[in-house]
């Protein structure tokens, strides 16, 4: 198993006492698969995956197990986690500006990643970076790589972030609501891109969303979370055909078009 999460618990210390954000989460991600994590706002989707990568706020605590291949992630040092985040498990967020440095050209940011994690020299790094921007379908990549992040539109910026995250060919790409800030057409393009890239770079994907419509077209398996717990897990087809839980049925009812094969 590529990633096996067992009894993951996340809690936060707050002035009002502890908040148990994730309460015994279990899931598995197999090689080549795309796992959807769905659930309403506050159900613990983001904190679950942030906990795996050591990205919790400073008042957060994590326990349980998350085995990535032969490595237990929970309890790893910050240094080791940073290495894994940089090259083995990449994460992209709703707002690309949380990962891009507004003061540096995209070329600088991308070549730094390649220098640091793969020891590439400037020229090699530059051509590799341009190739990656082309892979995420940024037109005129050789010129635009010199742009600063703000010079890209929202959708293009998300593409830049996806390109950055794939530079070191991670085993796992975690995408936390990567399209919610974008308009519908651009959303569809980004999802299409993620589907294309995962085959091309043989990356497994964890896709976090509150939209089951997105899950239908993209994921193999789904975990449905509520209040920090899994209420249902299933293959995508089974979840849509026969949701077992009322909560899942309610989430399904909120999807405007259920039929992924419909023509409109
Ligand atoms: N630093 C923190 N201190 C206290 N509570 C926190 C902190 N960070 C997150 N939480 C709480 O953890 C719970 C789970 O949050 P999480 O971000 O995982 O939700 P989510 O499912 O990703 O929701 P959304 O769809 O809105 O992104 C929420 O109740 C949230 O308020
Ligand atoms: Mg979230």
PDB file of C-alpha atoms and ligand atoms in Angstrom:
ATOM      1  CA  UNK A   1       0.000   0.000   0.000  1.00  0.00           C
ATOM      2  CA  UNK A   2       1.309   3.417  -0.946  1.00  0.00           C
ATOM      3  CA  UNK A   3      -0.242   5.225   2.005  1.00  0.00           C
ATOM      4  CA  UNK A   4      -2.056   3.701   4.951  1.00  0.00           C
ATOM      5  CA  UNK A   5      -3.588   5.966   7.550  1.00  0.00           C
ATOM      6  CA  UNK A   6      -4.825   4.349  10.739  1.00  0.00           C
ATOM      7  CA  UNK A   7      -6.559   5.830  13.743  1.00  0.00           C
ATOM      8  CA  UNK A   8      -5.386   9.337  12.929  1.00  0.00           C
ATOM      9  CA  UNK A   9      -6.349  11.859  15.584  1.00  0.00           C
ATOM     10  CA  UNK A  10      -5.898  15.608  15.395  1.00  0.00           C
ATOM     11  CA  UNK A  11      -6.756  17.982  18.184  1.00  0.00           C
ATOM     12  CA  UNK A  12      -6.152  21.658  18.766  1.00  0.00           C
ATOM     13  CA  UNK A  13      -5.574  23.410  22.052  1.00  0.00           C
ATOM     14  CA  UNK A  14      -7.814  26.436  22.299  1.00  0.00           C
ATOM     15  CA  UNK A  15      -8.649  28.849  25.118  1.00  0.00           C
ATOM     16  CA  UNK A  16     -11.986  27.000  25.391  1.00  0.00           C
ATOM     17  CA  UNK A  17     -10.336  23.618  25.713  1.00  0.00           C
ATOM     18  CA  UNK A  18      -9.299  20.989  23.184  1.00  0.00           C
ATOM     19  CA  UNK A  19     -11.015  20.756  19.786  1.00  0.00           C
ATOM     20  CA  UNK A  20     -11.002  17.223  18.369  1.00  0.00           C
ATOM     21  CA  UNK A  21     -10.878  17.926  14.661  1.00  0.00           C
ATOM     22  CA  UNK A  22     -10.084  14.394  13.447  1.00  0.00           C
ATOM     23  CA  UNK A  23     -11.171  11.417  15.508  1.00  0.00           C
ATOM     24  CA  UNK A  24      -9.754   8.116  14.397  1.00  0.00           C
ATOM     25  CA  UNK A  25      -9.460   8.390  10.645  1.00  0.00           C
ATOM     26  CA  UNK A  26      -8.575   5.313   8.568  1.00  0.00           C
ATOM     27  CA  UNK A  27      -7.987   5.247   4.853  1.00  0.00           C
ATOM     28  CA  UNK A  28      -5.707   3.695   2.264  1.00  0.00           C
ATOM     29  CA  UNK A  29      -4.349   4.978  -0.986  1.00  0.00           C
ATOM     30  CA  UNK A  30      -3.174   2.397  -3.498  1.00  0.00           C
ATOM     31  CA  UNK A  31      -0.605   3.069  -6.179  1.00  0.00           C
ATOM     32  CA  UNK A  32      -2.101   4.765  -9.228  1.00  0.00           C
ATOM     33  CA  UNK A  33      -5.405   5.465  -7.522  1.00  0.00           C
ATOM     34  CA  UNK A  34      -7.273   8.686  -6.864  1.00  0.00           C
ATOM     35  CA  UNK A  35      -8.966   8.920  -3.509  1.00  0.00           C
ATOM     36  CA  UNK A  36     -11.594  11.546  -2.841  1.00  0.00           C
ATOM     37  CA  UNK A  37     -12.126  12.931   0.640  1.00  0.00           C
ATOM     38  CA  UNK A  38     -15.491  14.646   0.870  1.00  0.00           C
ATOM     39  CA  UNK A  39     -17.491  16.176   3.656  1.00  0.00           C
ATOM     40  CA  UNK A  40     -19.065  19.435   4.657  1.00  0.00           C
ATOM     41  CA  UNK A  41     -17.066  22.404   5.894  1.00  0.00           C
ATOM     42  CA  UNK A  42     -15.311  21.732   9.192  1.00  0.00           C
ATOM     43  CA  UNK A  43     -15.496  17.939   8.896  1.00  0.00           C
ATOM     44  CA  UNK A  44     -11.723  17.623   9.211  1.00  0.00           C
ATOM     45  CA  UNK A  45     -10.660  17.046   5.595  1.00  0.00           C
ATOM     46  CA  UNK A  46      -7.865  19.593   5.457  1.00  0.00           C
ATOM     47  CA  UNK A  47      -6.485  18.987   8.932  1.00  0.00           C
ATOM     48  CA  UNK A  48      -6.280  15.244   8.232  1.00  0.00           C
ATOM     49  CA  UNK A  49      -3.917  15.670   5.335  1.00  0.00           C
ATOM     50  CA  UNK A  50      -2.063  18.604   6.865  1.00  0.00           C
ATOM     51  CA  UNK A  51      -1.369  16.413   9.887  1.00  0.00           C
ATOM     52  CA  UNK A  52       0.276  13.777   7.682  1.00  0.00           C
ATOM     53  CA  UNK A  53       2.742  16.297   6.361  1.00  0.00           C
ATOM     54  CA  UNK A  54       3.491  18.175   9.565  1.00  0.00           C
ATOM     55  CA  UNK A  55       1.561  21.232   8.428  1.00  0.00           C
ATOM     56  CA  UNK A  56      -0.753  21.728  11.399  1.00  0.00           C
ATOM     57  CA  UNK A  57      -0.983  25.074  13.143  1.00  0.00           C
ATOM     58  CA  UNK A  58       1.249  25.281  16.187  1.00  0.00           C
ATOM     59  CA  UNK A  59      -1.624  24.533  18.590  1.00  0.00           C
ATOM     60  CA  UNK A  60      -2.363  21.253  16.810  1.00  0.00           C
ATOM     61  CA  UNK A  61      -1.402  17.758  17.924  1.00  0.00           C
ATOM     62  CA  UNK A  62      -1.528  14.531  15.966  1.00  0.00           C
ATOM     63  CA  UNK A  63      -1.444  10.869  16.931  1.00  0.00           C
ATOM     64  CA  UNK A  64      -2.064   7.569  15.201  1.00  0.00           C
ATOM     65  CA  UNK A  65      -0.279   6.195  12.192  1.00  0.00           C
ATOM     66  CA  UNK A  66       0.322   7.185   8.593  1.00  0.00           C
ATOM     67  CA  UNK A  67       2.616   4.825   6.727  1.00  0.00           C
ATOM     68  CA  UNK A  68       3.936   6.064   3.429  1.00  0.00           C
ATOM     69  CA  UNK A  69       5.631   3.024   1.850  1.00  0.00           C
ATOM     70  CA  UNK A  70       8.010   1.983   4.647  1.00  0.00           C
ATOM     71  CA  UNK A  71       8.073   5.300   6.423  1.00  0.00           C
ATOM     72  CA  UNK A  72       5.908   6.234   9.390  1.00  0.00           C
ATOM     73  CA  UNK A  73       5.101   9.907   8.883  1.00  0.00           C
ATOM     74  CA  UNK A  74       3.672  10.621  12.315  1.00  0.00           C
ATOM     75  CA  UNK A  75       6.501  11.635  14.575  1.00  0.00           C
ATOM     76  CA  UNK A  76       9.035  12.345  11.833  1.00  0.00           C
ATOM     77  CA  UNK A  77      11.291  15.314  12.414  1.00  0.00           C
ATOM     78  CA  UNK A  78      10.514  18.604  10.694  1.00  0.00           C
ATOM     79  CA  UNK A  79      13.604  18.139   8.558  1.00  0.00           C
ATOM     80  CA  UNK A  80      12.495  14.714   7.301  1.00  0.00           C
ATOM     81  CA  UNK A  81       8.956  15.928   6.720  1.00  0.00           C
ATOM     82  CA  UNK A  82      10.240  18.838   4.693  1.00  0.00           C
ATOM     83  CA  UNK A  83      12.176  16.438   2.490  1.00  0.00           C
ATOM     84  CA  UNK A  84       9.082  14.303   1.945  1.00  0.00           C
ATOM     85  CA  UNK A  85       6.913  17.336   1.205  1.00  0.00           C
ATOM     86  CA  UNK A  86       9.464  18.652  -1.238  1.00  0.00           C
ATOM     87  CA  UNK A  87       9.792  15.527  -3.282  1.00  0.00           C
ATOM     88  CA  UNK A  88       7.598  12.540  -2.374  1.00  0.00           C
ATOM     89  CA  UNK A  89       4.203  13.872  -1.301  1.00  0.00           C
ATOM     90  CA  UNK A  90       3.230  17.232  -2.745  1.00  0.00           C
ATOM     91  CA  UNK A  91       0.284  19.315  -1.682  1.00  0.00           C
ATOM     92  CA  UNK A  92      -1.613  22.015  -3.513  1.00  0.00           C
ATOM     93  CA  UNK A  93      -4.110  24.337  -1.916  1.00  0.00           C
ATOM     94  CA  UNK A  94      -7.211  26.275  -2.809  1.00  0.00           C
ATOM     95  CA  UNK A  95      -5.228  29.490  -2.891  1.00  0.00           C
ATOM     96  CA  UNK A  96      -1.997  29.133  -4.887  1.00  0.00           C
ATOM     97  CA  UNK A  97      -0.588  32.219  -3.215  1.00  0.00           C
ATOM     98  CA  UNK A  98      -0.153  30.222  -0.011  1.00  0.00           C
ATOM     99  CA  UNK A  99       2.607  28.260  -1.760  1.00  0.00           C
ATOM    100  CA  UNK A 100       3.981  30.754  -4.248  1.00  0.00           C
ATOM    101  CA  UNK A 101       6.281  33.550  -3.180  1.00  0.00           C
ATOM    102  CA  UNK A 102       4.822  36.808  -4.543  1.00  0.00           C
ATOM    103  CA  UNK A 103       8.249  38.469  -4.617  1.00  0.00           C
ATOM    104  CA  UNK A 104      10.047  35.940  -6.791  1.00  0.00           C
ATOM    105  CA  UNK A 105       9.711  35.130 -10.453  1.00  0.00           C
ATOM    106  CA  UNK A 106       8.197  31.739 -11.163  1.00  0.00           C
ATOM    107  CA  UNK A 107      11.461  30.752 -12.880  1.00  0.00           C
ATOM    108  CA  UNK A 108      13.394  31.404  -9.665  1.00  0.00           C
ATOM    109  CA  UNK A 109      10.944  29.446  -7.533  1.00  0.00           C
ATOM    110  CA  UNK A 110      10.872  26.468  -9.842  1.00  0.00           C
ATOM    111  CA  UNK A 111      14.609  26.250 -10.429  1.00  0.00           C
ATOM    112  CA  UNK A 112      15.264  26.551  -6.686  1.00  0.00           C
ATOM    113  CA  UNK A 113      13.089  23.501  -6.058  1.00  0.00           C
ATOM    114  CA  UNK A 114      15.003  21.542  -8.683  1.00  0.00           C
ATOM    115  CA  UNK A 115      18.370  22.690  -7.397  1.00  0.00           C
ATOM    116  CA  UNK A 116      17.493  21.818  -3.830  1.00  0.00           C
ATOM    117  CA  UNK A 117      15.825  18.447  -4.331  1.00  0.00           C
ATOM    118  CA  UNK A 118      17.420  17.135  -7.482  1.00  0.00           C
ATOM    119  CA  UNK A 119      20.722  18.967  -7.599  1.00  0.00           C
ATOM    120  CA  UNK A 120      20.047  20.328 -11.084  1.00  0.00           C
ATOM    121  CA  UNK A 121      22.159  23.182 -12.357  1.00  0.00           C
ATOM    122  CA  UNK A 122      20.579  26.353 -13.592  1.00  0.00           C
ATOM    123  CA  UNK A 123      20.285  25.562 -17.306  1.00  0.00           C
ATOM    124  CA  UNK A 124      18.986  22.049 -16.813  1.00  0.00           C
ATOM    125  CA  UNK A 125      16.608  23.260 -14.113  1.00  0.00           C
ATOM    126  CA  UNK A 126      15.324  26.011 -16.355  1.00  0.00           C
ATOM    127  CA  UNK A 127      14.515  23.719 -19.257  1.00  0.00           C
ATOM    128  CA  UNK A 128      12.924  21.186 -16.944  1.00  0.00           C
ATOM    129  CA  UNK A 129      10.786  23.936 -15.389  1.00  0.00           C
ATOM    130  CA  UNK A 130       9.654  25.170 -18.796  1.00  0.00           C
ATOM    131  CA  UNK A 131       8.754  21.612 -19.800  1.00  0.00           C
ATOM    132  CA  UNK A 132       6.651  21.312 -16.691  1.00  0.00           C
ATOM    133  CA  UNK A 133       4.816  24.580 -17.410  1.00  0.00           C
ATOM    134  CA  UNK A 134       4.120  23.218 -20.872  1.00  0.00           C
ATOM    135  CA  UNK A 135       2.831  19.990 -19.333  1.00  0.00           C
ATOM    136  CA  UNK A 136       0.278  21.997 -17.348  1.00  0.00           C
ATOM    137  CA  UNK A 137      -0.690  23.699 -20.596  1.00  0.00           C
ATOM    138  CA  UNK A 138       0.585  27.195 -19.945  1.00  0.00           C
ATOM    139  CA  UNK A 139       0.898  28.837 -23.343  1.00  0.00           C
ATOM    140  CA  UNK A 140       4.172  30.539 -24.180  1.00  0.00           C
ATOM    141  CA  UNK A 141       5.821  28.935 -21.167  1.00  0.00           C
ATOM    142  CA  UNK A 142       9.388  29.907 -22.058  1.00  0.00           C
ATOM    143  CA  UNK A 143       8.455  33.561 -21.799  1.00  0.00           C
ATOM    144  CA  UNK A 144       5.919  33.408 -18.989  1.00  0.00           C
ATOM    145  CA  UNK A 145       8.225  31.522 -16.688  1.00  0.00           C
ATOM    146  CA  UNK A 146       9.784  34.943 -16.001  1.00  0.00           C
ATOM    147  CA  UNK A 147       6.511  36.302 -14.695  1.00  0.00           C
ATOM    148  CA  UNK A 148       5.816  36.994 -11.061  1.00  0.00           C
ATOM    149  CA  UNK A 149       2.868  35.010  -9.649  1.00  0.00           C
ATOM    150  CA  UNK A 150       0.505  38.013  -9.732  1.00  0.00           C
ATOM    151  CA  UNK A 151       0.997  38.337 -13.480  1.00  0.00           C
ATOM    152  CA  UNK A 152      -0.943  35.108 -13.987  1.00  0.00           C
ATOM    153  CA  UNK A 153      -4.727  34.770 -13.833  1.00  0.00           C
ATOM    154  CA  UNK A 154      -6.207  32.641 -11.031  1.00  0.00           C
ATOM    155  CA  UNK A 155      -6.511  29.530 -13.170  1.00  0.00           C
ATOM    156  CA  UNK A 156      -3.033  29.941 -14.652  1.00  0.00           C
ATOM    157  CA  UNK A 157      -1.601  30.482 -11.177  1.00  0.00           C
ATOM    158  CA  UNK A 158      -3.178  27.223 -10.050  1.00  0.00           C
ATOM    159  CA  UNK A 159      -1.484  25.561 -13.035  1.00  0.00           C
ATOM    160  CA  UNK A 160       1.842  27.057 -11.986  1.00  0.00           C
ATOM    161  CA  UNK A 161       1.371  25.610  -8.533  1.00  0.00           C
ATOM    162  CA  UNK A 162       0.521  22.196  -9.948  1.00  0.00           C
ATOM    163  CA  UNK A 163       3.642  22.391 -12.118  1.00  0.00           C
ATOM    164  CA  UNK A 164       5.746  23.299  -9.065  1.00  0.00           C
ATOM    165  CA  UNK A 165       4.292  20.449  -7.076  1.00  0.00           C
ATOM    166  CA  UNK A 166       5.060  17.909  -9.803  1.00  0.00           C
ATOM    167  CA  UNK A 167       8.641  19.054 -10.447  1.00  0.00           C
ATOM    168  CA  UNK A 168      10.174  16.292  -8.355  1.00  0.00           C
ATOM    169  CA  UNK A 169       7.692  13.688  -9.599  1.00  0.00           C
ATOM    170  CA  UNK A 170       6.030  12.991  -6.280  1.00  0.00           C
ATOM    171  CA  UNK A 171       4.360   9.638  -5.588  1.00  0.00           C
ATOM    172  CA  UNK A 172       1.343  11.384  -4.145  1.00  0.00           C
ATOM    173  CA  UNK A 173      -0.311  14.659  -5.042  1.00  0.00           C
ATOM    174  CA  UNK A 174      -2.699  15.969  -2.416  1.00  0.00           C
ATOM    175  CA  UNK A 175      -5.046  18.579  -3.831  1.00  0.00           C
ATOM    176  CA  UNK A 176      -7.068  20.406  -1.180  1.00  0.00           C
ATOM    177  CA  UNK A 177     -10.068  22.030  -2.888  1.00  0.00           C
ATOM    178  CA  UNK A 178      -7.849  23.047  -5.800  1.00  0.00           C
ATOM    179  CA  UNK A 179     -10.704  24.470  -7.839  1.00  0.00           C
ATOM    180  CA  UNK A 180     -13.144  26.061  -5.421  1.00  0.00           C
ATOM    181  CA  UNK A 181     -11.767  29.570  -5.905  1.00  0.00           C
ATOM    182  CA  UNK A 182     -12.071  29.323  -9.686  1.00  0.00           C
ATOM    183  CA  UNK A 183     -14.986  29.839 -12.026  1.00  0.00           C
ATOM    184  CA  UNK A 184     -16.771  26.782 -13.372  1.00  0.00           C
ATOM    185  CA  UNK A 185     -15.069  26.551 -16.761  1.00  0.00           C
ATOM    186  CA  UNK A 186     -11.621  26.962 -15.273  1.00  0.00           C
ATOM    187  CA  UNK A 187     -12.510  24.389 -12.582  1.00  0.00           C
ATOM    188  CA  UNK A 188     -13.291  21.844 -15.253  1.00  0.00           C
ATOM    189  CA  UNK A 189     -10.008  22.572 -17.033  1.00  0.00           C
ATOM    190  CA  UNK A 190      -7.977  22.124 -13.869  1.00  0.00           C
ATOM    191  CA  UNK A 191      -9.670  18.817 -13.040  1.00  0.00           C
ATOM    192  CA  UNK A 192      -9.087  17.625 -16.554  1.00  0.00           C
ATOM    193  CA  UNK A 193      -5.460  18.612 -16.184  1.00  0.00           C
ATOM    194  CA  UNK A 194      -5.090  16.698 -12.913  1.00  0.00           C
ATOM    195  CA  UNK A 195      -6.588  13.596 -14.550  1.00  0.00           C
ATOM    196  CA  UNK A 196      -4.168  13.898 -17.446  1.00  0.00           C
ATOM    197  CA  UNK A 197      -1.107  14.510 -15.265  1.00  0.00           C
ATOM    198  CA  UNK A 198      -1.704  11.631 -12.911  1.00  0.00           C
ATOM    199  CA  UNK A 199      -1.485   9.203 -15.825  1.00  0.00           C
ATOM    200  CA  UNK A 200       1.412  10.974 -17.435  1.00  0.00           C
ATOM    201  CA  UNK A 201       3.515  11.186 -14.281  1.00  0.00           C
ATOM    202  CA  UNK A 202       2.029   8.088 -12.587  1.00  0.00           C
ATOM    203  CA  UNK A 203       1.134  10.069  -9.505  1.00  0.00           C
ATOM    204  CA  UNK A 204      -1.486   8.882  -7.055  1.00  0.00           C
ATOM    205  CA  UNK A 205      -3.871  11.592  -5.955  1.00  0.00           C
ATOM    206  CA  UNK A 206      -5.857  12.552  -2.883  1.00  0.00           C
ATOM    207  CA  UNK A 207      -8.511  15.030  -3.910  1.00  0.00           C
ATOM    208  CA  UNK A 208     -10.294  16.944  -1.193  1.00  0.00           C
ATOM    209  CA  UNK A 209     -13.579  18.541  -2.083  1.00  0.00           C
ATOM    210  CA  UNK A 210     -17.016  19.221  -0.698  1.00  0.00           C
ATOM    211  CA  UNK A 211     -18.432  18.610  -4.158  1.00  0.00           C
ATOM    212  CA  UNK A 212     -19.423  15.040  -4.942  1.00  0.00           C
ATOM    213  CA  UNK A 213     -19.839  16.041  -8.569  1.00  0.00           C
ATOM    214  CA  UNK A 214     -16.074  16.554  -8.751  1.00  0.00           C
ATOM    215  CA  UNK A 215     -15.528  13.153  -7.145  1.00  0.00           C
ATOM    216  CA  UNK A 216     -17.706  11.383  -9.697  1.00  0.00           C
ATOM    217  CA  UNK A 217     -15.565  12.367 -12.641  1.00  0.00           C
ATOM    218  CA  UNK A 218     -12.169  12.041 -11.033  1.00  0.00           C
ATOM    219  CA  UNK A 219     -11.856   9.541  -8.160  1.00  0.00           C
ATOM    220  CA  UNK A 220     -11.704   5.768  -7.833  1.00  0.00           C
ATOM    221  CA  UNK A 221     -12.590   5.575  -4.151  1.00  0.00           C
ATOM    222  CA  UNK A 222     -14.176   8.011  -1.750  1.00  0.00           C
ATOM    223  CA  UNK A 223     -14.046   8.579   1.958  1.00  0.00           C
ATOM    224  CA  UNK A 224     -16.925  10.609   3.352  1.00  0.00           C
ATOM    225  CA  UNK A 225     -16.076  12.534   6.503  1.00  0.00           C
ATOM    226  CA  UNK A 226     -18.273  14.092   9.085  1.00  0.00           C
ATOM    227  CA  UNK A 227     -17.229  15.647  12.397  1.00  0.00           C
ATOM    228  CA  UNK A 228     -13.719  14.260  12.117  1.00  0.00           C
ATOM    229  CA  UNK A 229     -14.805  10.704  11.381  1.00  0.00           C
ATOM    230  CA  UNK A 230     -15.375   8.541   8.328  1.00  0.00           C
ATOM    231  CA  UNK A 231     -19.064   7.852   7.887  1.00  0.00           C
ATOM    232  CA  UNK A 232     -18.743   5.999   4.620  1.00  0.00           C
ATOM    233  CA  UNK A 233     -16.102   4.652   2.290  1.00  0.00           C
ATOM    234  CA  UNK A 234     -16.757   3.116  -1.096  1.00  0.00           C
ATOM    235  CA  UNK A 235     -15.739   2.787  -4.697  1.00  0.00           C
ATOM    236  CA  UNK A 236     -17.111   5.788  -6.550  1.00  0.00           C
ATOM    237  CA  UNK A 237     -19.689   3.870  -8.542  1.00  0.00           C
ATOM    238  CA  UNK A 238     -21.065   2.149  -5.447  1.00  0.00           C
ATOM    239  CA  UNK A 239     -21.271   5.396  -3.534  1.00  0.00           C
ATOM    240  CA  UNK A 240     -23.388   7.010  -6.212  1.00  0.00           C
ATOM    241  CA  UNK A 241     -25.529   3.910  -6.809  1.00  0.00           C
ATOM    242  CA  UNK A 242     -26.117   2.965  -3.220  1.00  0.00           C
ATOM    243  CA  UNK A 243     -25.092   5.509  -0.638  1.00  0.00           C
ATOM    244  CA  UNK A 244     -25.231   3.774   2.741  1.00  0.00           C
ATOM    245  CA  UNK A 245     -25.464   6.769   4.981  1.00  0.00           C
ATOM    246  CA  UNK A 246     -28.042   9.561   5.267  1.00  0.00           C
ATOM    247  CA  UNK A 247     -25.311  12.140   5.415  1.00  0.00           C
ATOM    248  CA  UNK A 248     -23.894  10.876   2.104  1.00  0.00           C
ATOM    249  CA  UNK A 249     -27.363  10.981   0.586  1.00  0.00           C
ATOM    250  CA  UNK A 250     -27.667  14.599   1.666  1.00  0.00           C
ATOM    251  CA  UNK A 251     -24.314  15.444   0.098  1.00  0.00           C
ATOM    252  CA  UNK A 252     -25.456  13.684  -3.062  1.00  0.00           C
ATOM    253  CA  UNK A 253     -28.696  15.628  -3.090  1.00  0.00           C
ATOM    254  CA  UNK A 254     -26.637  18.827  -3.109  1.00  0.00           C
ATOM    255  CA  UNK A 255     -24.969  17.862  -6.400  1.00  0.00           C
ATOM    256  CA  UNK A 256     -26.825  19.578  -9.240  1.00  0.00           C
ATOM    257  CA  UNK A 257     -26.016  16.988 -11.905  1.00  0.00           C
ATOM    258  CA  UNK A 258     -25.442  13.524 -10.577  1.00  0.00           C
ATOM    259  CA  UNK A 259     -25.041  11.739 -13.834  1.00  0.00           C
ATOM    260  CA  UNK A 260     -21.402  12.091 -14.833  1.00  0.00           C
ATOM    261  CA  UNK A 261     -22.287  10.674 -18.237  1.00  0.00           C
ATOM    262  CA  UNK A 262     -24.971  13.235 -19.008  1.00  0.00           C
ATOM    263  CA  UNK A 263     -24.455  15.286 -22.107  1.00  0.00           C
ATOM    264  CA  UNK A 264     -25.014  18.751 -20.693  1.00  0.00           C
TER     265      UNK A 264
HETATM  266  N1  LIG B   1      -5.592  26.115  14.549  1.00  0.00           N
HETATM  267  C1  LIG B   1      -6.779  25.632  14.890  1.00  0.00           C
HETATM  268  N2  LIG B   1      -7.251  25.785  16.149  1.00  0.00           N
HETATM  269  C2  LIG B   1      -8.446  25.304  16.515  1.00  0.00           C
HETATM  270  N3  LIG B   1      -9.279  24.631  15.712  1.00  0.00           N
HETATM  271  C3  LIG B   1      -8.862  24.445  14.425  1.00  0.00           C
HETATM  272  C4  LIG B   1      -7.618  24.939  13.956  1.00  0.00           C
HETATM  273  N4  LIG B   1      -7.487  24.595  12.667  1.00  0.00           N
HETATM  274  C5  LIG B   1      -8.612  23.920  12.324  1.00  0.00           C
HETATM  275  N5  LIG B   1      -9.446  23.822  13.393  1.00  0.00           N
HETATM  276  C6  LIG B   1     -10.743  23.155  13.420  1.00  0.00           C
HETATM  277  O1  LIG B   1     -10.632  21.845  12.919  1.00  0.00           O
HETATM  278  C7  LIG B   1     -11.863  21.425  12.352  1.00  0.00           C
HETATM  279  C8  LIG B   1     -11.623  20.765  11.027  1.00  0.00           C
HETATM  280  O2  LIG B   1     -11.133  21.727  10.119  1.00  0.00           O
HETATM  281  P1  LIG B   1     -10.722  21.415   8.625  1.00  0.00           P
HETATM  282  O3  LIG B   1      -9.951  22.586   8.165  1.00  0.00           O
HETATM  283  O4  LIG B   1     -10.056  20.097   8.525  1.00  0.00           O
HETATM  284  O5  LIG B   1     -12.145  21.357   7.900  1.00  0.00           O
HETATM  285  P2  LIG B   1     -12.459  21.040   6.379  1.00  0.00           P
HETATM  286  O6  LIG B   1     -13.229  19.772   6.327  1.00  0.00           O
HETATM  287  O7  LIG B   1     -11.205  21.121   5.586  1.00  0.00           O
HETATM  288  O8  LIG B   1     -13.453  22.235   6.014  1.00  0.00           O
HETATM  289  P3  LIG B   1     -13.525  23.184   4.699  1.00  0.00           P
HETATM  290  O9  LIG B   1     -14.354  22.416   3.702  1.00  0.00           O
HETATM  291  O10 LIG B   1     -14.220  24.402   5.183  1.00  0.00           O
HETATM  292  O11 LIG B   1     -12.140  23.432   4.217  1.00  0.00           O
HETATM  293  C9  LIG B   1     -12.730  22.669  12.255  1.00  0.00           C
HETATM  294  O12 LIG B   1     -13.685  22.620  13.281  1.00  0.00           O
HETATM  295  C10 LIG B   1     -11.760  23.798  12.485  1.00  0.00           C
HETATM  296  O13 LIG B   1     -12.367  24.893  13.115  1.00  0.00           O
HETATM  297 MG1  LIG B   2     -10.493  22.431   4.153  1.00  0.00          MG
END
